PDB file of C-alpha atoms in Angstrom:
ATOM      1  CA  UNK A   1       0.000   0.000   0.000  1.00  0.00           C
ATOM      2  CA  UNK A   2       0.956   3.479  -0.784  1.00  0.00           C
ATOM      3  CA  UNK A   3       2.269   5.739   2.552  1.00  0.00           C
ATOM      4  CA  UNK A   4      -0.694   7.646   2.358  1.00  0.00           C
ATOM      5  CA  UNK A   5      -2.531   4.684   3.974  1.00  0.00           C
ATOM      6  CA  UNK A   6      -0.232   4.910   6.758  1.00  0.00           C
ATOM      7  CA  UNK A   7      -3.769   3.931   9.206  1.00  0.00           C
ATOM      8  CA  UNK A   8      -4.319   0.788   6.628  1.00  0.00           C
ATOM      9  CA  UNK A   9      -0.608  -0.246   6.726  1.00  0.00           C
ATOM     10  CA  UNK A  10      -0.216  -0.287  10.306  1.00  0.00           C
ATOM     11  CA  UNK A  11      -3.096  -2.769  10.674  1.00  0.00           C
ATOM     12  CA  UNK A  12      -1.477  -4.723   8.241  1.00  0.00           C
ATOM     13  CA  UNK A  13       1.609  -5.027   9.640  1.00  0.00           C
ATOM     14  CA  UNK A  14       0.356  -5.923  13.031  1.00  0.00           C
ATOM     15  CA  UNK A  15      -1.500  -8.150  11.535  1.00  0.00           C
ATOM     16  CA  UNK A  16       1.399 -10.047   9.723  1.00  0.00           C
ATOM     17  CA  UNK A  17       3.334  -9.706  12.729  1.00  0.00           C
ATOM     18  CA  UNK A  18       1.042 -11.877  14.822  1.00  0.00           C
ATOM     19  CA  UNK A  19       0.491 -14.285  12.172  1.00  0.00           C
ATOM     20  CA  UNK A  20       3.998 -15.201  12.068  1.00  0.00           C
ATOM     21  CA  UNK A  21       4.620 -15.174  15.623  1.00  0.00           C
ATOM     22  CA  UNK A  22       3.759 -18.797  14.985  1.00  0.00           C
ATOM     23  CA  UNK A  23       6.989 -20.639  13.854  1.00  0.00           C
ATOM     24  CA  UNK A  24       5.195 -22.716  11.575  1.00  0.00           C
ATOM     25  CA  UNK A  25       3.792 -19.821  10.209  1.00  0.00           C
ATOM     26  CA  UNK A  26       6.994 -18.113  10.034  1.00  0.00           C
ATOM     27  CA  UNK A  27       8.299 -21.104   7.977  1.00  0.00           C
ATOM     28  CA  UNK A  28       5.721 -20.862   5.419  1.00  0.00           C
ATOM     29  CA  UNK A  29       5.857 -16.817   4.887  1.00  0.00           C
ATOM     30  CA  UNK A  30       9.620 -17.090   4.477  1.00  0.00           C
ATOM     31  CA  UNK A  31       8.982 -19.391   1.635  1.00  0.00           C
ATOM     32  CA  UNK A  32       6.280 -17.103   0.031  1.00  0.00           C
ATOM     33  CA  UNK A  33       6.896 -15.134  -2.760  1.00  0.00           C
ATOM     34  CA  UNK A  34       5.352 -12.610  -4.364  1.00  0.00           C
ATOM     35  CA  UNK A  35       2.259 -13.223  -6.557  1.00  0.00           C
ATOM     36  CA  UNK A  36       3.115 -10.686  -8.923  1.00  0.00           C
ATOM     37  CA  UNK A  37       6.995 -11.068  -9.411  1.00  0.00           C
ATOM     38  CA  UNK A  38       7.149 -15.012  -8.169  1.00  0.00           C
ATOM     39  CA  UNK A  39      10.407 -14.357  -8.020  1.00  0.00           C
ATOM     40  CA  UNK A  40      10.342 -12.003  -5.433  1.00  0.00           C
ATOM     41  CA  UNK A  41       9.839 -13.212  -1.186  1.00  0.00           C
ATOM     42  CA  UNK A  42       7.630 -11.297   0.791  1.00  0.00           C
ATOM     43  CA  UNK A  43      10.832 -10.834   2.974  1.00  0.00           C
ATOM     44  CA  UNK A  44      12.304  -8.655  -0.161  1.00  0.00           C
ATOM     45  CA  UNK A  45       9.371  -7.467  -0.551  1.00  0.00           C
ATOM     46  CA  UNK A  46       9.059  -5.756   2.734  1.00  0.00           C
ATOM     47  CA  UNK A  47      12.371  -4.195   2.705  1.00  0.00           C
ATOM     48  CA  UNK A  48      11.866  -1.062   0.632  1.00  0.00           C
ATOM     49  CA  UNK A  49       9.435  -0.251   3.528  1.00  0.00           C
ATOM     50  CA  UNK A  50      12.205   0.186   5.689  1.00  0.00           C
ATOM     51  CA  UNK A  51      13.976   3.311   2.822  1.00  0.00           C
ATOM     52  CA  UNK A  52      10.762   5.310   2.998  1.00  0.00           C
ATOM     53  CA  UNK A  53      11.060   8.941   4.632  1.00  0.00           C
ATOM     54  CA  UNK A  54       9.394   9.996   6.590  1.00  0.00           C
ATOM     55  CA  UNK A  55       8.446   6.232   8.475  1.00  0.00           C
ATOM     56  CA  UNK A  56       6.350   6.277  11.059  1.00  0.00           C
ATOM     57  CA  UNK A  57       7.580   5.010  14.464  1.00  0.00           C
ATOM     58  CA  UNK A  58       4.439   3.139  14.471  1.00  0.00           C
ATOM     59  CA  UNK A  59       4.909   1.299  11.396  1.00  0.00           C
ATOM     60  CA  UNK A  60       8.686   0.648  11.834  1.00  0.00           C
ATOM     61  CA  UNK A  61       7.660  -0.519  15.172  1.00  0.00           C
ATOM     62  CA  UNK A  62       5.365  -3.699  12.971  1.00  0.00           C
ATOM     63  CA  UNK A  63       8.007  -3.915  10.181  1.00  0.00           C
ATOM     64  CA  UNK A  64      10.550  -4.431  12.553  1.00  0.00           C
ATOM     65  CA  UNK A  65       8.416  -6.954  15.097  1.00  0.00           C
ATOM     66  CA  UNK A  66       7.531  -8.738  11.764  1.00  0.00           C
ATOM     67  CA  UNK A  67      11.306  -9.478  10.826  1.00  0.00           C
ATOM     68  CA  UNK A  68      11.869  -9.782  14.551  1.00  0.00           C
ATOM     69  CA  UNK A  69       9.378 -13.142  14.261  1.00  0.00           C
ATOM     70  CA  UNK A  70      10.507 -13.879  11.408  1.00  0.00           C
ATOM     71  CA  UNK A  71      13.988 -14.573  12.631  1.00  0.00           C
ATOM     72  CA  UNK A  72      12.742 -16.567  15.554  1.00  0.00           C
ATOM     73  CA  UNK A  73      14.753 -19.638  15.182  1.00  0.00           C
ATOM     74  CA  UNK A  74      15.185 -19.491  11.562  1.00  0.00           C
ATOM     75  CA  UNK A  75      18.386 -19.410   9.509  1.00  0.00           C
ATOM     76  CA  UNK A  76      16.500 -19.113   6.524  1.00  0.00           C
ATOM     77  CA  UNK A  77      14.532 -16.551   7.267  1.00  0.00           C
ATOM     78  CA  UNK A  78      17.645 -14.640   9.115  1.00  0.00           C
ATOM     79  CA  UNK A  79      19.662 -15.150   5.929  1.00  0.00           C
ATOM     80  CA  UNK A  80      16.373 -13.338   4.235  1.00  0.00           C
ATOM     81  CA  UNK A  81      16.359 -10.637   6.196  1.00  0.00           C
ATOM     82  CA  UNK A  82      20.019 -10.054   6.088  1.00  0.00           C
ATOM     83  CA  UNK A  83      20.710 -10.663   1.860  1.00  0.00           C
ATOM     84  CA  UNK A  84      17.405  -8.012   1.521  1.00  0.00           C
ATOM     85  CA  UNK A  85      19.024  -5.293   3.108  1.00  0.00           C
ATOM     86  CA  UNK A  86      16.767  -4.606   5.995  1.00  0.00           C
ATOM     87  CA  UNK A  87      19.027  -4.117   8.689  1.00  0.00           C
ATOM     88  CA  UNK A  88      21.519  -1.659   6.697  1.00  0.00           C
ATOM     89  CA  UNK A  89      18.550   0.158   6.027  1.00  0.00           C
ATOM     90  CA  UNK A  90      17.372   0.368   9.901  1.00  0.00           C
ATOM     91  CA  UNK A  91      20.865   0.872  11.316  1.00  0.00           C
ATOM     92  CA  UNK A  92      21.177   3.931   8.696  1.00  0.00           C
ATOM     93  CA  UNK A  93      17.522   5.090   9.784  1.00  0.00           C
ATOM     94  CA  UNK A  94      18.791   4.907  13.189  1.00  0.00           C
ATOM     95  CA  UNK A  95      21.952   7.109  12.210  1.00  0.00           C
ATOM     96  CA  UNK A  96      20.148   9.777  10.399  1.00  0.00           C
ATOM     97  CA  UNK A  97      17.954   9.768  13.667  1.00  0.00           C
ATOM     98  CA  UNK A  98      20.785  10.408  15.771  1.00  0.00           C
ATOM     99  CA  UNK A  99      22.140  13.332  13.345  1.00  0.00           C
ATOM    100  CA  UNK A 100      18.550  15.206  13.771  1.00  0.00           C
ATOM    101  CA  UNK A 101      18.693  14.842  17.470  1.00  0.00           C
ATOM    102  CA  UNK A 102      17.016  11.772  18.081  1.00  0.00           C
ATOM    103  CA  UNK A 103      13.152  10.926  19.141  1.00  0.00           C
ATOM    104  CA  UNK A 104      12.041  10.046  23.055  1.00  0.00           C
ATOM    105  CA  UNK A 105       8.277   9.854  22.215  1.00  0.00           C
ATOM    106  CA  UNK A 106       6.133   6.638  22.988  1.00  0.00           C
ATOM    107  CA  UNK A 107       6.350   5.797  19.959  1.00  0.00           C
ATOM    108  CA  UNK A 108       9.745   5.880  19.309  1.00  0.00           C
ATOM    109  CA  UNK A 109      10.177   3.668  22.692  1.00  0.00           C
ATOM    110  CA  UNK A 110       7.909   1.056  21.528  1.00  0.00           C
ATOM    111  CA  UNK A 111       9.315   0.718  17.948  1.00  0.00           C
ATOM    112  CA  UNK A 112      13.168   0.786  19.927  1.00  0.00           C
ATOM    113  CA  UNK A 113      11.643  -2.178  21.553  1.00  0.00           C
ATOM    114  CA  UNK A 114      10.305  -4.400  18.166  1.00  0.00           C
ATOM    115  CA  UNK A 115      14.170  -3.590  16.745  1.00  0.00           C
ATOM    116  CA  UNK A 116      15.987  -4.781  20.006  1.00  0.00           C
ATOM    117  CA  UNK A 117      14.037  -8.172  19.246  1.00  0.00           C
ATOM    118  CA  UNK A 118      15.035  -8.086  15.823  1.00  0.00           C
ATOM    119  CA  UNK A 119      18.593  -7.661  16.814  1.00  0.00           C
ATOM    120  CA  UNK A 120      18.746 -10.462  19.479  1.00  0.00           C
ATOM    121  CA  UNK A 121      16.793 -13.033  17.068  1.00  0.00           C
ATOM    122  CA  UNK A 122      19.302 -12.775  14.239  1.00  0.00           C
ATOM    123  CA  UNK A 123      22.245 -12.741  17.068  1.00  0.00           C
ATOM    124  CA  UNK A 124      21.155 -15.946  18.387  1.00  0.00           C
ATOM    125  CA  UNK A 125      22.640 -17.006  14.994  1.00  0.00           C
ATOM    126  CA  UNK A 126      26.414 -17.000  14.979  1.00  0.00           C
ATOM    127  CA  UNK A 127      27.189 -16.581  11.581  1.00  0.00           C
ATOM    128  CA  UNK A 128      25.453 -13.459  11.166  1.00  0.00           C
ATOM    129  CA  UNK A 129      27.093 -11.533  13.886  1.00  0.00           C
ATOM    130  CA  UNK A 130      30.160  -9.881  13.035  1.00  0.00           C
ATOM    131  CA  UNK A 131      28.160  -8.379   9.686  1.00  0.00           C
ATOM    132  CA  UNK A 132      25.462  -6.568  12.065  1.00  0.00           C
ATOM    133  CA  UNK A 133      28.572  -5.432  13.883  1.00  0.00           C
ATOM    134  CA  UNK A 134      29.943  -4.350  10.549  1.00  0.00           C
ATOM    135  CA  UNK A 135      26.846  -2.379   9.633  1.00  0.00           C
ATOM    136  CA  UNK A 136      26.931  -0.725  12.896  1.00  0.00           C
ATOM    137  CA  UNK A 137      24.302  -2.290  14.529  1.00  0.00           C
ATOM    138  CA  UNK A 138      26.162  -2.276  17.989  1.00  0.00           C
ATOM    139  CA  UNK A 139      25.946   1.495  18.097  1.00  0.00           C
ATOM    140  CA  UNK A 140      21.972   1.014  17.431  1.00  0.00           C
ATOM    141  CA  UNK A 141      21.925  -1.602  20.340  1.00  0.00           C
ATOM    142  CA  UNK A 142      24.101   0.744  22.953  1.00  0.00           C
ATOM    143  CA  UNK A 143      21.718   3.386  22.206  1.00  0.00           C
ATOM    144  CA  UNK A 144      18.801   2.000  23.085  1.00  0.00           C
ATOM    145  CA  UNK A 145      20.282   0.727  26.350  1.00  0.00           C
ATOM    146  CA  UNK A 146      21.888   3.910  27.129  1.00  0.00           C
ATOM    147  CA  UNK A 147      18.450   5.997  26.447  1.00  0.00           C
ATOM    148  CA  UNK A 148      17.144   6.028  29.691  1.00  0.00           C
ATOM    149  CA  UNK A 149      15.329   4.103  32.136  1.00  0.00           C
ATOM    150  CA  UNK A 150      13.157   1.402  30.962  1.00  0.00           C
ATOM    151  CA  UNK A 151      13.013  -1.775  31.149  1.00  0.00           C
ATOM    152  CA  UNK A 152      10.767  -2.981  28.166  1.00  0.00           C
ATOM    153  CA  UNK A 153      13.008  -1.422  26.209  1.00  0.00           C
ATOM    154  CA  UNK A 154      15.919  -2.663  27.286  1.00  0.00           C
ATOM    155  CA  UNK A 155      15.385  -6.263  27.470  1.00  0.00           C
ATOM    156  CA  UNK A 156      16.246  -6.962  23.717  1.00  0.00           C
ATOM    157  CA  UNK A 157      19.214  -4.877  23.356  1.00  0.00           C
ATOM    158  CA  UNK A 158      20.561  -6.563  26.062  1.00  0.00           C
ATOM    159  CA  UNK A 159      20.153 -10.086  24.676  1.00  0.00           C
ATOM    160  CA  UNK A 160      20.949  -9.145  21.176  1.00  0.00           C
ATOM    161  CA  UNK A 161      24.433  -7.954  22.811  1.00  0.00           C
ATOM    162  CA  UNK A 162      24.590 -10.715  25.350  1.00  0.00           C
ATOM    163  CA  UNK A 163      24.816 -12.582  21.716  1.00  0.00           C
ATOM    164  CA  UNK A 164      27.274 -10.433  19.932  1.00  0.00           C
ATOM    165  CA  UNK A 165      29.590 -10.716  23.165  1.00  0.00           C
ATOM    166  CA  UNK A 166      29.447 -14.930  23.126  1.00  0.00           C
ATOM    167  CA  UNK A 167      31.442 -14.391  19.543  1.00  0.00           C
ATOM    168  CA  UNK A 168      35.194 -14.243  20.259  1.00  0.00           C
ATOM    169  CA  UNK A 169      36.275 -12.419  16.915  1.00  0.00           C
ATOM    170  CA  UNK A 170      34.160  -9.370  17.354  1.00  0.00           C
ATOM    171  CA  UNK A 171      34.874  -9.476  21.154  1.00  0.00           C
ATOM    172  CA  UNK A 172      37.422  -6.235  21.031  1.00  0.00           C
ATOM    173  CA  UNK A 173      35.607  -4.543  18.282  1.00  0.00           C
ATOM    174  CA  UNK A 174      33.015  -4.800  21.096  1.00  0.00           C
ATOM    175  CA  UNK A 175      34.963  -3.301  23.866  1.00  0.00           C
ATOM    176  CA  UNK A 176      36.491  -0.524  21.473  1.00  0.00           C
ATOM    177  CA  UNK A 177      32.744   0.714  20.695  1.00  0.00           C
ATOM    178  CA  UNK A 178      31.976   0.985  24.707  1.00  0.00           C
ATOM    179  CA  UNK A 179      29.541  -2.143  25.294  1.00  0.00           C
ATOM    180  CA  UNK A 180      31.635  -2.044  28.909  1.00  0.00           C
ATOM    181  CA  UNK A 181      30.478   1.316  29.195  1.00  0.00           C
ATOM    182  CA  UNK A 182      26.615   0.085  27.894  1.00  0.00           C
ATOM    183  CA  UNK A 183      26.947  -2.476  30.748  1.00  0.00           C
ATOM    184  CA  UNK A 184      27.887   0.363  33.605  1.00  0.00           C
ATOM    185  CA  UNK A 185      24.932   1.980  32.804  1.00  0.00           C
ATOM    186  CA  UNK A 186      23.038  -0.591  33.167  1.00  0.00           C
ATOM    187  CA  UNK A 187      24.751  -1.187  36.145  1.00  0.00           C
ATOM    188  CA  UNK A 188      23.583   2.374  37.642  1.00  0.00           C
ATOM    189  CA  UNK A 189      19.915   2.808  36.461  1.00  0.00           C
ATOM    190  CA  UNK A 190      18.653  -0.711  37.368  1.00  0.00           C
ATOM    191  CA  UNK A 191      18.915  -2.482  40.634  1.00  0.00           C
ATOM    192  CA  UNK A 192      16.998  -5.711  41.831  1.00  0.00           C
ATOM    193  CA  UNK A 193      13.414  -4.273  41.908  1.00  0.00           C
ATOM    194  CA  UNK A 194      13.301  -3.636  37.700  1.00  0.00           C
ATOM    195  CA  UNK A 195      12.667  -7.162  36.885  1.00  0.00           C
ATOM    196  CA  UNK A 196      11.343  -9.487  33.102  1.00  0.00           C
ATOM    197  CA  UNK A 197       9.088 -11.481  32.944  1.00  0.00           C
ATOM    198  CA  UNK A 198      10.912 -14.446  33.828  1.00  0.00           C
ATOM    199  CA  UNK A 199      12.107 -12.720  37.041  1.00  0.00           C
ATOM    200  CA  UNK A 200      15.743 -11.868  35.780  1.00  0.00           C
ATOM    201  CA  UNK A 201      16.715  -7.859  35.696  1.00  0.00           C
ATOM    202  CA  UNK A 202      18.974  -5.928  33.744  1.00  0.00           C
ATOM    203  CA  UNK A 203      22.109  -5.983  35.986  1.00  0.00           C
ATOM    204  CA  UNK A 204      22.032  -9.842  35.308  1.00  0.00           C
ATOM    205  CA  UNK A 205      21.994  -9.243  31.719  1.00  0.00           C
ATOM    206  CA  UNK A 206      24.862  -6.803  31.763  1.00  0.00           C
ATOM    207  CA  UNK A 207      26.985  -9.146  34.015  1.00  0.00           C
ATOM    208  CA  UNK A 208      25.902 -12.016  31.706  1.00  0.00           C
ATOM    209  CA  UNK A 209      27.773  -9.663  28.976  1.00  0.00           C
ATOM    210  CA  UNK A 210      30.632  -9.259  30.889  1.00  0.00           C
ATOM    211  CA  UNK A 211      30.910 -12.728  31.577  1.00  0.00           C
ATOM    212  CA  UNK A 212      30.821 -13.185  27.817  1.00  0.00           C
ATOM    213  CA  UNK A 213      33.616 -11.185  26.962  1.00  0.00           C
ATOM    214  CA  UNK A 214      35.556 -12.668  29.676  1.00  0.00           C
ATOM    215  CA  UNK A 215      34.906 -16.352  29.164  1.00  0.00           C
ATOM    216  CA  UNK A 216      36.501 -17.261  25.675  1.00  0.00           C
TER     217      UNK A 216
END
């Protein structure tokens, strides 16, 4: 749909997004393809998406919770993701973000929250680590952390750089961009009270980071 069915295309995405929360339907959409260019998956096709500007956070927020599901457990659908261009194009979102001062609305909190998921599902596989380091996606992590205090938001960014940590080549690359730094935060904002759903906290994360750098 064109942007100006922004109200249309939200639905849509959330939508999709809950569809393929399932992992057997996340299987079969990764196979899909297009049925007007067969040669075309709906994975490519949702990447332009990600180029448009202005985005709304509210759409990037379903894009980005749709590749997040996607990449639930799923080297195909990672490797997808990744040979489409998706993430370069979110990282470089990100960036231009940054250069125009940055956004702290609800929105922008939420969506923050769909892209730390994205992050940590395509970390959990190895081999396509040191390319979101390469495409700066560390710097996207360390800012969400680093953006103040909450919780929800964190949770992802932590995991997706718990991840990045367990990988021993990208280990200093990791240290040189300030994930100890990332972790000290973490370390100051959070105490025992802020805790996930499964009942660990932040500080645990951050240590488990730590741990990670020091343990290979």
């Amino acid at each position: 749909l064109p942007p100006n069915e922004a109200v249309t295309r939200y639905c849509a995405g959330g939508a999709v997004m809950n569809m393929v929360a399932s992992e057997a339907n996340s299987l079969k959409f990764g196979k899909a393809v297009m049925v007007s260019d067969p040669s075309k998956s709906l994975i490519a096709a949702l990447a332009p998406v990600l180029n448009e500007r202005p985005i709304l956070d509210s759409l990037l927020m379903n894009v980005s919770g749709m590749l997040a599901n996607l990449s639930y457990k799923n080297d195909n659908n990672r490797s997808k993701v990744m040979q489409v261009g998706a993430i370069q194009s979110l990282i470089a979102y990100i960036a231009e973000e940054d250069s125009s001062g940055g956004s702290q609305s609800d929105g922008s909190l939420r969506r923050n929250i769909m892209i730390g998921a994205l992050l940590q599902n395509l970390t959990a596989g190895a081999a396509f680590r040191a390319k979101i380091v390469g495409f700066g996606g560390v710097k996207v992590l360390m800012r969400i952390v680093t953006s103040g205090k909450n919780k929800d938001m964190v949770r992802y960014a932590l995991g997706a750089l718990r991840n990045l940590a367990n990988d021993t080549p990208i280990q200093r690359q990791l240290v040189d961009e300030g994930l100890l730094d990332a972790c000290m935060y973490i370390s100051t904002h959070y105490g025992e009270g802020d805790l996930f759903d499964d009942s660990s906290t932040p500080v645990e994360h951050a240590a488990s980071i730590i741990r990670n750098l020091c343990g290979n």
